[in-house]
mmCIF file of C-alpha atoms in Angstrom:
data_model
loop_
_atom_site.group_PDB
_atom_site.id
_atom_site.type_symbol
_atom_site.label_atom_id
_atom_site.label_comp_id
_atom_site.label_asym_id
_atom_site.label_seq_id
_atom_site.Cartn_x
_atom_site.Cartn_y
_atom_site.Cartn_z
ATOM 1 C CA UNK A 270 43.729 -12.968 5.239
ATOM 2 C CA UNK A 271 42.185 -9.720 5.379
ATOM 3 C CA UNK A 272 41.963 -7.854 8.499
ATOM 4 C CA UNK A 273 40.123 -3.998 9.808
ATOM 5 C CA UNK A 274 42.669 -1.431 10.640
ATOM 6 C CA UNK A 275 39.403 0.050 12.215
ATOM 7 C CA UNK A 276 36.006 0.596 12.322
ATOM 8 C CA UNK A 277 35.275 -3.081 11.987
ATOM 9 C CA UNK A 278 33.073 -3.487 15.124
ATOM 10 C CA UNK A 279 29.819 -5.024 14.012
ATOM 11 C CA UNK A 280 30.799 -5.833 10.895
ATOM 12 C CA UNK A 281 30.516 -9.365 9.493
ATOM 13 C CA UNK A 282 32.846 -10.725 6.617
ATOM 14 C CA UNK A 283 32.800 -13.809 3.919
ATOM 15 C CA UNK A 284 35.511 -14.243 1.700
ATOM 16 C CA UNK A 285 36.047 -15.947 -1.449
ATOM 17 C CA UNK A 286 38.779 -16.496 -3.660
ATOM 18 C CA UNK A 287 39.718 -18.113 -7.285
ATOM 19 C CA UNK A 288 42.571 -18.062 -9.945
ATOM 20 C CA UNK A 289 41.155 -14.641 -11.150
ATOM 21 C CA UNK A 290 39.123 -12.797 -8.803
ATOM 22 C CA UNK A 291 38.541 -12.408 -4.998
ATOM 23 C CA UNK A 292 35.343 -11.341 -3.055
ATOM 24 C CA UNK A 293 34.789 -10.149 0.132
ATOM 25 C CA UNK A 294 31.253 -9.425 1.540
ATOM 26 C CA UNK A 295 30.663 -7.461 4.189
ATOM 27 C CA UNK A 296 27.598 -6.456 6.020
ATOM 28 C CA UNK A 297 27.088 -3.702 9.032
ATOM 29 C CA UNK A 298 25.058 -5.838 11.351
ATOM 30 C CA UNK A 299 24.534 -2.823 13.780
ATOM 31 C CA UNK A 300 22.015 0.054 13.608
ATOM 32 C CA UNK A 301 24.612 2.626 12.962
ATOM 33 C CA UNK A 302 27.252 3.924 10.167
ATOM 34 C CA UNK A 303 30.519 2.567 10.076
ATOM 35 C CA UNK A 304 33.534 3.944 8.513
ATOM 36 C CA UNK A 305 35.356 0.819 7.710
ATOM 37 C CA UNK A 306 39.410 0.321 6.834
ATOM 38 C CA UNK A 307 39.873 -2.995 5.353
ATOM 39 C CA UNK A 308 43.427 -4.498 4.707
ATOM 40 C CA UNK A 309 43.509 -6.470 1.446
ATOM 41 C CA UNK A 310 47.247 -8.099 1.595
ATOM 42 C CA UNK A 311 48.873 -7.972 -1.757
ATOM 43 C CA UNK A 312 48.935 -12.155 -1.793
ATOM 44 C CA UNK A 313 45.279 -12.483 -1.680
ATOM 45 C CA UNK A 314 45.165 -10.280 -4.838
ATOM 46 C CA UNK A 315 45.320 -10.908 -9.321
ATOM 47 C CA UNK A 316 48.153 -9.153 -10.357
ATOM 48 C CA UNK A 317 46.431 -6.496 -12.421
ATOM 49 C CA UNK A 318 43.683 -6.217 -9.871
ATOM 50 C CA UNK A 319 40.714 -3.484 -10.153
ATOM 51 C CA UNK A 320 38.807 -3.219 -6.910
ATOM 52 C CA UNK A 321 35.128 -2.597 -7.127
ATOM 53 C CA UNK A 322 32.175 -2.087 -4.574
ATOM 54 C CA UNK A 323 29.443 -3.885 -5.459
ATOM 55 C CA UNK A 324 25.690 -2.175 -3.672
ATOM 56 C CA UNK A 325 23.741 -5.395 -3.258
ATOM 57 C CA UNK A 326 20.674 -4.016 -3.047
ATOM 58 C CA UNK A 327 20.824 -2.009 -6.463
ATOM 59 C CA UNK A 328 23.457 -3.696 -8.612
ATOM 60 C CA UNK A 329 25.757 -0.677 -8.907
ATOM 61 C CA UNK A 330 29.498 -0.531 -8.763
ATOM 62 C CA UNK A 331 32.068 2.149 -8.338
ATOM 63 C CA UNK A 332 36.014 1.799 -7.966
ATOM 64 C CA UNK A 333 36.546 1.726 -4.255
ATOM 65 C CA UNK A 334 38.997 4.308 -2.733
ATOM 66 C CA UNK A 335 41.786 2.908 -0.896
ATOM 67 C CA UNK A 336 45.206 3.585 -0.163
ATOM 68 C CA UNK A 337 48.778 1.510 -0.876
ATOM 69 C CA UNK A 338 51.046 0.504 2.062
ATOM 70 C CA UNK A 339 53.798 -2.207 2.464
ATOM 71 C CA UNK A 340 52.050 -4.767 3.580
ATOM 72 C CA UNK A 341 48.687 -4.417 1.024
ATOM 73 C CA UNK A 342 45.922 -2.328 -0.024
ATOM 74 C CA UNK A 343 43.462 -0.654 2.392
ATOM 75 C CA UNK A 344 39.872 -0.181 1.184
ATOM 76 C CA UNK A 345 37.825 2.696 2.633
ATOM 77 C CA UNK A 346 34.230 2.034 2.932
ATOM 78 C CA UNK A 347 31.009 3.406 4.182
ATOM 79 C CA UNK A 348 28.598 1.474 5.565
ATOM 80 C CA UNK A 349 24.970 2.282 6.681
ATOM 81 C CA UNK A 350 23.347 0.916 9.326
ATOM 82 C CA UNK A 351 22.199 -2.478 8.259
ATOM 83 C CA UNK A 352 23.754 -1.994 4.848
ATOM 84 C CA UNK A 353 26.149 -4.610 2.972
ATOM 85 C CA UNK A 354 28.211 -3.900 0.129
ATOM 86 C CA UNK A 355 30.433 -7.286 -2.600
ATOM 87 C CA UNK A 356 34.245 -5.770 -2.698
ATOM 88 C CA UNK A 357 35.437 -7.519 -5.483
ATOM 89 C CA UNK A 358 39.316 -7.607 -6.955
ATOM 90 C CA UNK A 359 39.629 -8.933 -10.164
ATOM 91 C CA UNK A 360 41.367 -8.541 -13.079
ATOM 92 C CA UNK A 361 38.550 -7.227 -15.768
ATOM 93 C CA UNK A 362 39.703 -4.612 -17.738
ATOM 94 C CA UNK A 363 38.000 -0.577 -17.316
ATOM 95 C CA UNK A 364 34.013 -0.330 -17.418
ATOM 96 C CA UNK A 365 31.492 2.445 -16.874
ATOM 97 C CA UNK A 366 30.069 1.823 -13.902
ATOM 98 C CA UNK A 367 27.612 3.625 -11.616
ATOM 99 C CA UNK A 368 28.357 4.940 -8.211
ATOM 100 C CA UNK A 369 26.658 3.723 -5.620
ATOM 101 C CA UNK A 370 26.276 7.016 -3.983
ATOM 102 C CA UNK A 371 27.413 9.782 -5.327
ATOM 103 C CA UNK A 372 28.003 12.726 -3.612
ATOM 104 C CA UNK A 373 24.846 14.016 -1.312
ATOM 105 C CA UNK A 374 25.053 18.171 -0.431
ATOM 106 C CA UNK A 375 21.844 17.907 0.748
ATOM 107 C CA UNK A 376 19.345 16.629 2.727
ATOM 108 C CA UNK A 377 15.612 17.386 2.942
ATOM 109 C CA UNK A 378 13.184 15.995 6.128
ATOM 110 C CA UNK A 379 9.916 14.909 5.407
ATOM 111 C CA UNK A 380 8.136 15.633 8.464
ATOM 112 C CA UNK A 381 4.681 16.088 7.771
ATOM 113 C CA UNK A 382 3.009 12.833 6.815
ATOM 114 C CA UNK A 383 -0.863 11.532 5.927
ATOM 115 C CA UNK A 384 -1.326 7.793 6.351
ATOM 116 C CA UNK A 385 -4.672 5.861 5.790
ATOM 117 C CA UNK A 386 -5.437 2.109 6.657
ATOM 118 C CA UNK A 387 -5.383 -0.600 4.026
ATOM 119 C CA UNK A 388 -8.304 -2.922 3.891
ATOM 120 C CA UNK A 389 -7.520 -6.748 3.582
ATOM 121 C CA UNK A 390 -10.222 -7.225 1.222
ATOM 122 C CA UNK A 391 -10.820 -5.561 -2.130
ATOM 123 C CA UNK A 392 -14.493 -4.254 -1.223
ATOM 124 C CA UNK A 393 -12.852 -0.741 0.761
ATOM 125 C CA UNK A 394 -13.719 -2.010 4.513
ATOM 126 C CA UNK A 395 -11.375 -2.565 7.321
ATOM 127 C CA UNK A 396 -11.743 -5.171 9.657
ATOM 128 C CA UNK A 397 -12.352 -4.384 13.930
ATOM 129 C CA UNK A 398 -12.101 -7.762 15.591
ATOM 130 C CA UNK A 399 -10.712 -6.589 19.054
ATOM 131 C CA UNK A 400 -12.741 -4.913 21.437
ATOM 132 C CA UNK A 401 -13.074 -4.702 25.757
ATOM 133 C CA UNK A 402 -15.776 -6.429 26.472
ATOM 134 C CA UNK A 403 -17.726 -5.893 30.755
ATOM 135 C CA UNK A 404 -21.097 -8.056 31.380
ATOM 136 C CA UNK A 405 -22.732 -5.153 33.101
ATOM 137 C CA UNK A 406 -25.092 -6.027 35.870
ATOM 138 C CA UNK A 407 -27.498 -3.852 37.234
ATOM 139 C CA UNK A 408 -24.826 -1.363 38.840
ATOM 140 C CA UNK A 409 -24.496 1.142 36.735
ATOM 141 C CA UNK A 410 -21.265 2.217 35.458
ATOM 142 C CA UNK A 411 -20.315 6.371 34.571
ATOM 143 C CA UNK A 412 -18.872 6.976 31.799
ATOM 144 C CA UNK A 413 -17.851 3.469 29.964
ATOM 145 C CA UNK A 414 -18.292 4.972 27.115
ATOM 146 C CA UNK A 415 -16.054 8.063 27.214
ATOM 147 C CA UNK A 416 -12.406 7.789 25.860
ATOM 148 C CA UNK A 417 -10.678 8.567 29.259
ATOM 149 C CA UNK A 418 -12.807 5.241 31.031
ATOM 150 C CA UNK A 419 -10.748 2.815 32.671
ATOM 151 C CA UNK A 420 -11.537 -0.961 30.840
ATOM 152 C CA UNK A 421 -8.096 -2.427 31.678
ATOM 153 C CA UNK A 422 -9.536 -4.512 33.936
ATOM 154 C CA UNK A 423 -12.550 -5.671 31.291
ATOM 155 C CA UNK A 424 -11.585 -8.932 29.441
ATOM 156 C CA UNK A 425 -9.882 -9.017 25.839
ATOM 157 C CA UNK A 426 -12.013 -10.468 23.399
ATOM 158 C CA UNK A 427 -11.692 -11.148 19.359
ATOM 159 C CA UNK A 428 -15.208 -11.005 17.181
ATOM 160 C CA UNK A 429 -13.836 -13.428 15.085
ATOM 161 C CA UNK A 430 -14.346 -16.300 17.151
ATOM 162 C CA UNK A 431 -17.677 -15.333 18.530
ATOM 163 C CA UNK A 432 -15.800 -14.599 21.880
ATOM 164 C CA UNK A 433 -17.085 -11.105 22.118
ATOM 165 C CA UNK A 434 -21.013 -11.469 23.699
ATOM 166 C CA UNK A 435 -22.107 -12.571 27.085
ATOM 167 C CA UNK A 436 -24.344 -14.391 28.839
ATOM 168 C CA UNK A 437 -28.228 -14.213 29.073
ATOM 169 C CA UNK A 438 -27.386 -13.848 32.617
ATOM 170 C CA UNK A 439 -25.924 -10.256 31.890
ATOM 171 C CA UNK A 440 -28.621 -6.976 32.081
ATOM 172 C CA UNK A 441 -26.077 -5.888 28.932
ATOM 173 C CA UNK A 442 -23.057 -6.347 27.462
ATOM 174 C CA UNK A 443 -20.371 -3.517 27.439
ATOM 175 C CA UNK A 444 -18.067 -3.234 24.340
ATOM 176 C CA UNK A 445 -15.202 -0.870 23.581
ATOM 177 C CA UNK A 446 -12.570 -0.383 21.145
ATOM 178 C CA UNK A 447 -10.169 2.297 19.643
ATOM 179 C CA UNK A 448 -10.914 2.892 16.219
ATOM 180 C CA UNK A 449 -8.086 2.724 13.807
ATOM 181 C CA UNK A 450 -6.970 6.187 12.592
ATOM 182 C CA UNK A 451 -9.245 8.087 9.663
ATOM 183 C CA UNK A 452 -12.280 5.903 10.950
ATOM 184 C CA UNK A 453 -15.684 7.676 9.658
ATOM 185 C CA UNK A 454 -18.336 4.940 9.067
ATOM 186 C CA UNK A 455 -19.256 1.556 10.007
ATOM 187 C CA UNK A 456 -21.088 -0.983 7.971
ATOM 188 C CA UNK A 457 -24.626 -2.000 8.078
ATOM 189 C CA UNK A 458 -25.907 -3.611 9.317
ATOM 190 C CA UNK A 459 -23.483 -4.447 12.123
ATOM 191 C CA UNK A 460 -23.058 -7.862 13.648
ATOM 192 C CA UNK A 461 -24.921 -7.599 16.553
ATOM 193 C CA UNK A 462 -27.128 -10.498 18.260
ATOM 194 C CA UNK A 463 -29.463 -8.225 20.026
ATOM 195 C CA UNK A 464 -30.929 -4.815 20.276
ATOM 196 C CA UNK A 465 -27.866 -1.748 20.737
ATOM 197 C CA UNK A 466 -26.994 1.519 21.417
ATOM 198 C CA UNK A 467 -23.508 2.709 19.790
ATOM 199 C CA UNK A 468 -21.490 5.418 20.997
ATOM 200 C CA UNK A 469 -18.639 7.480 19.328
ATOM 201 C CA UNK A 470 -16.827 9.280 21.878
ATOM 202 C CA UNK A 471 -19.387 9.169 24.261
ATOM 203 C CA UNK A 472 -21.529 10.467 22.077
ATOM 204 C CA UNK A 473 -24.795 8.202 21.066
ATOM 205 C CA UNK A 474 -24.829 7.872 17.273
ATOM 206 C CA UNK A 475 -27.433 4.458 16.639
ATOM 207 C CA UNK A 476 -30.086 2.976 18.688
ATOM 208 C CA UNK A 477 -31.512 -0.030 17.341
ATOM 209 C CA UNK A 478 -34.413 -1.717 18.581
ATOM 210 C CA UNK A 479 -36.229 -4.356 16.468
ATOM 211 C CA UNK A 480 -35.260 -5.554 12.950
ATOM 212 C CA UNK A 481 -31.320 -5.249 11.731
ATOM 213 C CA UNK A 482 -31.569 -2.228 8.973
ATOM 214 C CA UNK A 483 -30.321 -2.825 5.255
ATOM 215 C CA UNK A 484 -27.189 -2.464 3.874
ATOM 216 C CA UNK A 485 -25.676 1.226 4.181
ATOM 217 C CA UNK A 486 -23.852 3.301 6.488
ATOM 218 C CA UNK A 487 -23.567 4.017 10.411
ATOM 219 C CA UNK A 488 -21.209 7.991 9.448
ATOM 220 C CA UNK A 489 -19.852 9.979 12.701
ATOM 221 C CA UNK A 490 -17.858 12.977 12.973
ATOM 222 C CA UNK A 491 -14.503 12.166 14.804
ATOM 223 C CA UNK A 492 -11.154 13.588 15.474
ATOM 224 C CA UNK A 493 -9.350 10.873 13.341
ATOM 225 C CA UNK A 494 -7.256 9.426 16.076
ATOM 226 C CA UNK A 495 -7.981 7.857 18.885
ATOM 227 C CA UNK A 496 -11.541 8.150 18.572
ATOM 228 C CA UNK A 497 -13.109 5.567 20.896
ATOM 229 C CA UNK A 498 -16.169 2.975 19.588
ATOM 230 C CA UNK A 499 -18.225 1.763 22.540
ATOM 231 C CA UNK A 500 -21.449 -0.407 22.242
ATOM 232 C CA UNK A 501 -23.877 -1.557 24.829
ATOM 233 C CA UNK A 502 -25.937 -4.717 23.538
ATOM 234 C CA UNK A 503 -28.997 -6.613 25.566
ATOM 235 C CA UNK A 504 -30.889 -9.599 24.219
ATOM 236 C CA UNK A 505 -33.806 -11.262 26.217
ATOM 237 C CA UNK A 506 -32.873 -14.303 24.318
ATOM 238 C CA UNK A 507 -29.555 -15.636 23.162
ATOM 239 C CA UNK A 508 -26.074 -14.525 23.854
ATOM 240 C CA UNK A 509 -25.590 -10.894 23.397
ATOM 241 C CA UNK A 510 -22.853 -9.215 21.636
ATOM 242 C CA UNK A 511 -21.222 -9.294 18.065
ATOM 243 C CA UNK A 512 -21.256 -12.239 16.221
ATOM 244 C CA UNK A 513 -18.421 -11.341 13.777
ATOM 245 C CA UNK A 514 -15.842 -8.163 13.346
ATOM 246 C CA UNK A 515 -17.472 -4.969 12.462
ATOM 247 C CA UNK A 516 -16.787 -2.892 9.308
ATOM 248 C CA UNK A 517 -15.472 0.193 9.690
ATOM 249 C CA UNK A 518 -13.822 2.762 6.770
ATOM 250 C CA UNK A 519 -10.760 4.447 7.185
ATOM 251 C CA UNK A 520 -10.592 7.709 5.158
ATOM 252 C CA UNK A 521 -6.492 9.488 4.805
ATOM 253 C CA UNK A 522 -5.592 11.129 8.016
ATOM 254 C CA UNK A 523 -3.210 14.081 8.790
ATOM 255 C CA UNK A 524 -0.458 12.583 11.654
ATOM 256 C CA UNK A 525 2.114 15.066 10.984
ATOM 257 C CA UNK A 526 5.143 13.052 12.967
ATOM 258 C CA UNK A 527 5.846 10.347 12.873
ATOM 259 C CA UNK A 528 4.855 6.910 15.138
ATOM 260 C CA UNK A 529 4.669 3.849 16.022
ATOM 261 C CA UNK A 530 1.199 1.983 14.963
ATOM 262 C CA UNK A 531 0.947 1.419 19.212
ATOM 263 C CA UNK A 532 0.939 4.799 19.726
ATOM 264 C CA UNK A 533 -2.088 5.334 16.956
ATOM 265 C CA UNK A 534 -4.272 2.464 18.451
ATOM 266 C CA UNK A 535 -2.989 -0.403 15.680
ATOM 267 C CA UNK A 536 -1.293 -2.407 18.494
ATOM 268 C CA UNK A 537 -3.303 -5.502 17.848
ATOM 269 C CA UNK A 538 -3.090 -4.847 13.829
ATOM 270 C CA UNK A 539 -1.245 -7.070 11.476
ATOM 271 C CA UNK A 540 -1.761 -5.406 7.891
ATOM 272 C CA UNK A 541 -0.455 -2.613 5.839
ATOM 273 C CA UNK A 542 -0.691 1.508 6.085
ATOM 274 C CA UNK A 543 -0.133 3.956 3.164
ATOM 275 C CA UNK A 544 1.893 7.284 4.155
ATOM 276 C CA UNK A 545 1.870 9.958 1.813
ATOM 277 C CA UNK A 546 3.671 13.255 1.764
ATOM 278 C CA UNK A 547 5.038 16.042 -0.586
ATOM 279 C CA UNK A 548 8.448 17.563 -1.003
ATOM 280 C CA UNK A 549 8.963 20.873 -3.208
ATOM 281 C CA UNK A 550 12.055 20.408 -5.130
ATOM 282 C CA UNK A 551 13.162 23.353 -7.094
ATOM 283 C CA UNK A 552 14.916 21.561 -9.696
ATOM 284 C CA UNK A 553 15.665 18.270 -10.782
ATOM 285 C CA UNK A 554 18.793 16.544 -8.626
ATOM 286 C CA UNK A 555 21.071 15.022 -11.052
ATOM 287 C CA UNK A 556 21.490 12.054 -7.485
ATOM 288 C CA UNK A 557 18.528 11.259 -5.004
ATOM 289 C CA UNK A 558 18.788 8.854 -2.554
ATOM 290 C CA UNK A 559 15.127 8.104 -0.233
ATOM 291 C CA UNK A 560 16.111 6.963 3.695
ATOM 292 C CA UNK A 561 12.981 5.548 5.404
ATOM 293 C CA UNK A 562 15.085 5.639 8.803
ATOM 294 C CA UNK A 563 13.367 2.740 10.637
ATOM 295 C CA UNK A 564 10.969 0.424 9.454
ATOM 296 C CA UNK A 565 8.708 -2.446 10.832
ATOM 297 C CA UNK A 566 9.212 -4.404 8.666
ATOM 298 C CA UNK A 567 8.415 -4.078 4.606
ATOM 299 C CA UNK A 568 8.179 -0.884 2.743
ATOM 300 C CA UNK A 569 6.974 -0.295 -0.650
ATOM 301 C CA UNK A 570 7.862 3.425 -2.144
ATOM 302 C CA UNK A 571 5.981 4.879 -5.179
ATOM 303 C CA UNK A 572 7.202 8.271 -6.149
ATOM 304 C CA UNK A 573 4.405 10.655 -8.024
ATOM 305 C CA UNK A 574 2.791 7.485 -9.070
ATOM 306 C CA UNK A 575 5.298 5.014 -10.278
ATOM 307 C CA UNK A 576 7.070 2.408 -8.194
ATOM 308 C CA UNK A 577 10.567 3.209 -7.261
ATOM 309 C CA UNK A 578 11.278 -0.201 -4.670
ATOM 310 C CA UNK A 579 10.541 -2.960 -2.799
ATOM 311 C CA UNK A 580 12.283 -3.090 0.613
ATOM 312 C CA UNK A 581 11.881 -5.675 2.829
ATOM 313 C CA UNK A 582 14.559 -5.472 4.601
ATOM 314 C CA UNK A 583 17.264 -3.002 6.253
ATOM 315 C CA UNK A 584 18.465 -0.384 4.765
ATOM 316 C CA UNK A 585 15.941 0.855 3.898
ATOM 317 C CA UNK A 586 16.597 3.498 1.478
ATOM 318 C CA UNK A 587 16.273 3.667 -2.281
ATOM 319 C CA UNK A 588 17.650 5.665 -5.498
ATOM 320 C CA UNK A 589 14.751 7.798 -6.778
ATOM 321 C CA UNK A 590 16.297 10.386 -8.832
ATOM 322 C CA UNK A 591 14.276 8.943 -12.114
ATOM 323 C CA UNK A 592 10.952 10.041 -10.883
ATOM 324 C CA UNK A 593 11.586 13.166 -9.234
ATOM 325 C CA UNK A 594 10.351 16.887 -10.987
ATOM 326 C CA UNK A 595 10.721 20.047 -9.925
ATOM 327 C CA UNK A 596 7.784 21.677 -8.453
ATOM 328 C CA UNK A 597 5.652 18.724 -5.607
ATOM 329 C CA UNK A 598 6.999 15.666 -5.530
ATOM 330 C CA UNK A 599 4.030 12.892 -4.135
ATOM 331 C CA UNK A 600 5.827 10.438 -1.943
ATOM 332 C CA UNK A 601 4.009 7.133 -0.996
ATOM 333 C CA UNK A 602 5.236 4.428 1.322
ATOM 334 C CA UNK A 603 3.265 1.334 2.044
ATOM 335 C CA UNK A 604 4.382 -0.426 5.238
ATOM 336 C CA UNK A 605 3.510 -3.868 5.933
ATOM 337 C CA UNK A 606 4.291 -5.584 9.627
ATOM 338 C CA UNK A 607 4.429 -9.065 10.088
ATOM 339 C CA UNK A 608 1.442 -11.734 11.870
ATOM 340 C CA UNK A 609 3.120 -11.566 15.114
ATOM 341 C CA UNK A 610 0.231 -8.464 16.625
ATOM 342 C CA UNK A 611 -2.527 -10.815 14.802
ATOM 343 C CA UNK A 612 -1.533 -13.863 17.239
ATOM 344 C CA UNK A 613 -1.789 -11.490 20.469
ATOM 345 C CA UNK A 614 -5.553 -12.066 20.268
ATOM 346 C CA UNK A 615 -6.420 -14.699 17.009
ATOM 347 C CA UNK A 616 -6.464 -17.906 18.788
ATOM 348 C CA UNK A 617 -8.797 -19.548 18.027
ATOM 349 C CA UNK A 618 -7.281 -22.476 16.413
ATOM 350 C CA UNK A 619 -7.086 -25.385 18.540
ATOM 351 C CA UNK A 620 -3.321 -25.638 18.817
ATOM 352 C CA UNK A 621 -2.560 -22.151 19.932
ATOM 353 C CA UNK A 622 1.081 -20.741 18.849
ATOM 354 C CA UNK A 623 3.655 -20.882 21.220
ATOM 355 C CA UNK A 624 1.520 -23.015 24.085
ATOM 356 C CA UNK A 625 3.612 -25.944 23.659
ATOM 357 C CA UNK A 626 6.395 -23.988 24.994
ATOM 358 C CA UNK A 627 5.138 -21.763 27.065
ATOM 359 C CA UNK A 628 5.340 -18.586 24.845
ATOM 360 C CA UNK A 629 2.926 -15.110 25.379
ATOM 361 C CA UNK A 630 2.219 -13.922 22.076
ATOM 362 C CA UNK A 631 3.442 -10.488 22.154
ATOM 363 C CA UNK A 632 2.837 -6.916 19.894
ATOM 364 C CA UNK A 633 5.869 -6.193 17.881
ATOM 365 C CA UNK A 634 6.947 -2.619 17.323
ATOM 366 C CA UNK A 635 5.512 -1.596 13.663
ATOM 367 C CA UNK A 636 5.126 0.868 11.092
ATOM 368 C CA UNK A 637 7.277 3.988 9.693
ATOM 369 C CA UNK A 638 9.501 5.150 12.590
ATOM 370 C CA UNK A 639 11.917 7.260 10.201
ATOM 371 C CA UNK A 640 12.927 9.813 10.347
ATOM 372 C CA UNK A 641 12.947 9.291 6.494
ATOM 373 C CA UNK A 642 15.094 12.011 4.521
ATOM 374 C CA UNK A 643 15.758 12.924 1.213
ATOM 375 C CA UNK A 644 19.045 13.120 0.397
ATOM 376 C CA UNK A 645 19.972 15.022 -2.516
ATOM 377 C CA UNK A 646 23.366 15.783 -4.641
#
């Protein structure tokens, strides 16, 4: 049976074993390298054995180093966090094969990153279903519609459902939001039942009294994050409020670090966000490896236009030494999360996730965390 001389905390093993070959996989189940010594005992092997690593993810091989002793053969490895790797002894006689990671002399960080919003639909507009929503009597109330305003205590509503208007009884209704990063426009006519003032900022950018306007577009000058959408509605008849999500457009934003979506006002998002960035290279590495660092939880990576992976799961780092040139180098990662922010605050089905057994939908950590480097050799 084979055993770790060391490093083998965290690390899961399968065997399996025939007349001609034996296979071991192992995967690093923890969020940091390993080192790993594995003892192969000379029973368990052919008698002409080759070892080979087999990289999963890729489909390269390369000899594997290891060492002779009395007892067996111990096979060095190195692991990444999250990473798994096939050993496989058989008796197959010599091949070419690829190294699964050749040696790396260098590594670049890409800190300075632009990300912009992805709509869901195909016709460019994003979707802003959650808002703070106050039915404002006649007291008046400083301020609501300044960024630092306190509306923790105001209740969480979704447009979707038609949850986000009040009562008749109401002088107005109070509505804010953070608007998701890049945000310059909203869509007309917005999908308000009443007549409203909107605010960007604090500043007022619409006042609408009468007939909804055509099609076209609400444009504002913000900072790009954090900028805050507030908007006070009053109907004489009817409920008051917005009747659906509004439309907003996200344009690319500058971030420079990078952060979680929570910490850019996406808490409640459930969707995908494009990062681009550019990395002067002055030549053409002969080995390139991408590391994204952490992601929640898919990444897609195009380099200078073409697509270089699909990773949906840890690690989450890629070979892109095919599409690199010297001179700028365009790097583009799409991040997708999963539904679990959506169900914070879309229930509005009848049977409501996670009621049955008492479960709070909660807001799962998402987007690029990194710190994503290029590694080059």
């Amino acid at each position: 049976m084979a055993r770790f001389v060391s490093g083998g905390e965290g690390v899961l093993v399968a065997a399996r074993r025939d007349d001609a070959s034996a296979r071991w996989l192992l995967v690093n189940d923890v969020a940091e390298s390993r080192h790993v010594d594995l003892l192969l005992p000379r029973a368990l092997l052919p008698a002409r054995a080759q070892l080979l690593a087999l990289d999963p993810a890729s489909g390269e091989t390369v000899p594997a180093a290891w060492r002779d002793q009395a007892d067996g053969f111990i096979v060095e490895l190195d692991l990444t966090a999250h990473a798994s790797v096939i050993l496989i002894a058989a008796d197959l006689p010599a091949t070419d094969v690829a190294p699964i990671r050749a040696a790396l002399t260098r590594r670049v960080a890409i800190e300075d990153w632009t990300i912009q919003v992805v709509p869901e639909a195909d016709d460019g507009w994003c979707q802003l279903p959650v808002w703070r929503l106050h039915e404002r009597g006649w007291q008046a109330l400083p301020g609501w519609q300044q960024s630092g305003f306190d509306d923790a205590s105001w209740r969480r509503v979704s447009a979707h459902d038609g949850r986000a208007v009040a009562s008749v009884s109401a002088v107005s209704c109070l509505l804010r939001t953070t608007l998701p990063p890049g945000a310059d426009a909203l869509r007309l006519p917005l999908p308000v039942s009443g007549e409203y003032l909107v605010y960007a900022n604090g500043a007022l950018i619409e006042k609408r009294i009468g007939p909804p306007p055509a099609d076209g577009l609400l444009t504002f000058a913000g900072r790009g994050l954090h900028d805050l959408l507030a908007i006070e509605v009053a109907s004489c008849s009817g409920l008051a409020g917005l009747t659906t999500a509004v439309r907003v457009r996200c344009a690319p934003v500058r971030i420079g670090a990078l952060r979680a979506w929570s910490e850019l006002g996406l808490d409640w998002f459930s969707g995908r966000v494009r990062y681009r960035a550019t990395v002067d290279l002055t030549s053409v590495p002969a080995v390139a490896w991408l590391d994204l660092g952490a992601v929640q939880h898919c990444a897609e990576v195009w380099i200078n236009g073409a697509l270089a992976a699909h990773l949906p799961w840890p690690p989450y780092r890629c070979d892109c030494a095919r599409w690199l040139v010297a001179g700028a180098n365009e790097i583009v990662v799409i991040v997708a999360n999963t539904l679990a922010n959506r169900f914070t605050w879309d229930d509005a089905h009848p049977t409501r996730t996670g009621a049955s057994w008492g479960v709070t939908p909660r807001a799962e950590p998402s987007g690029l965390i990194g710190p994503v480097t290029l590694e080059l050799g």
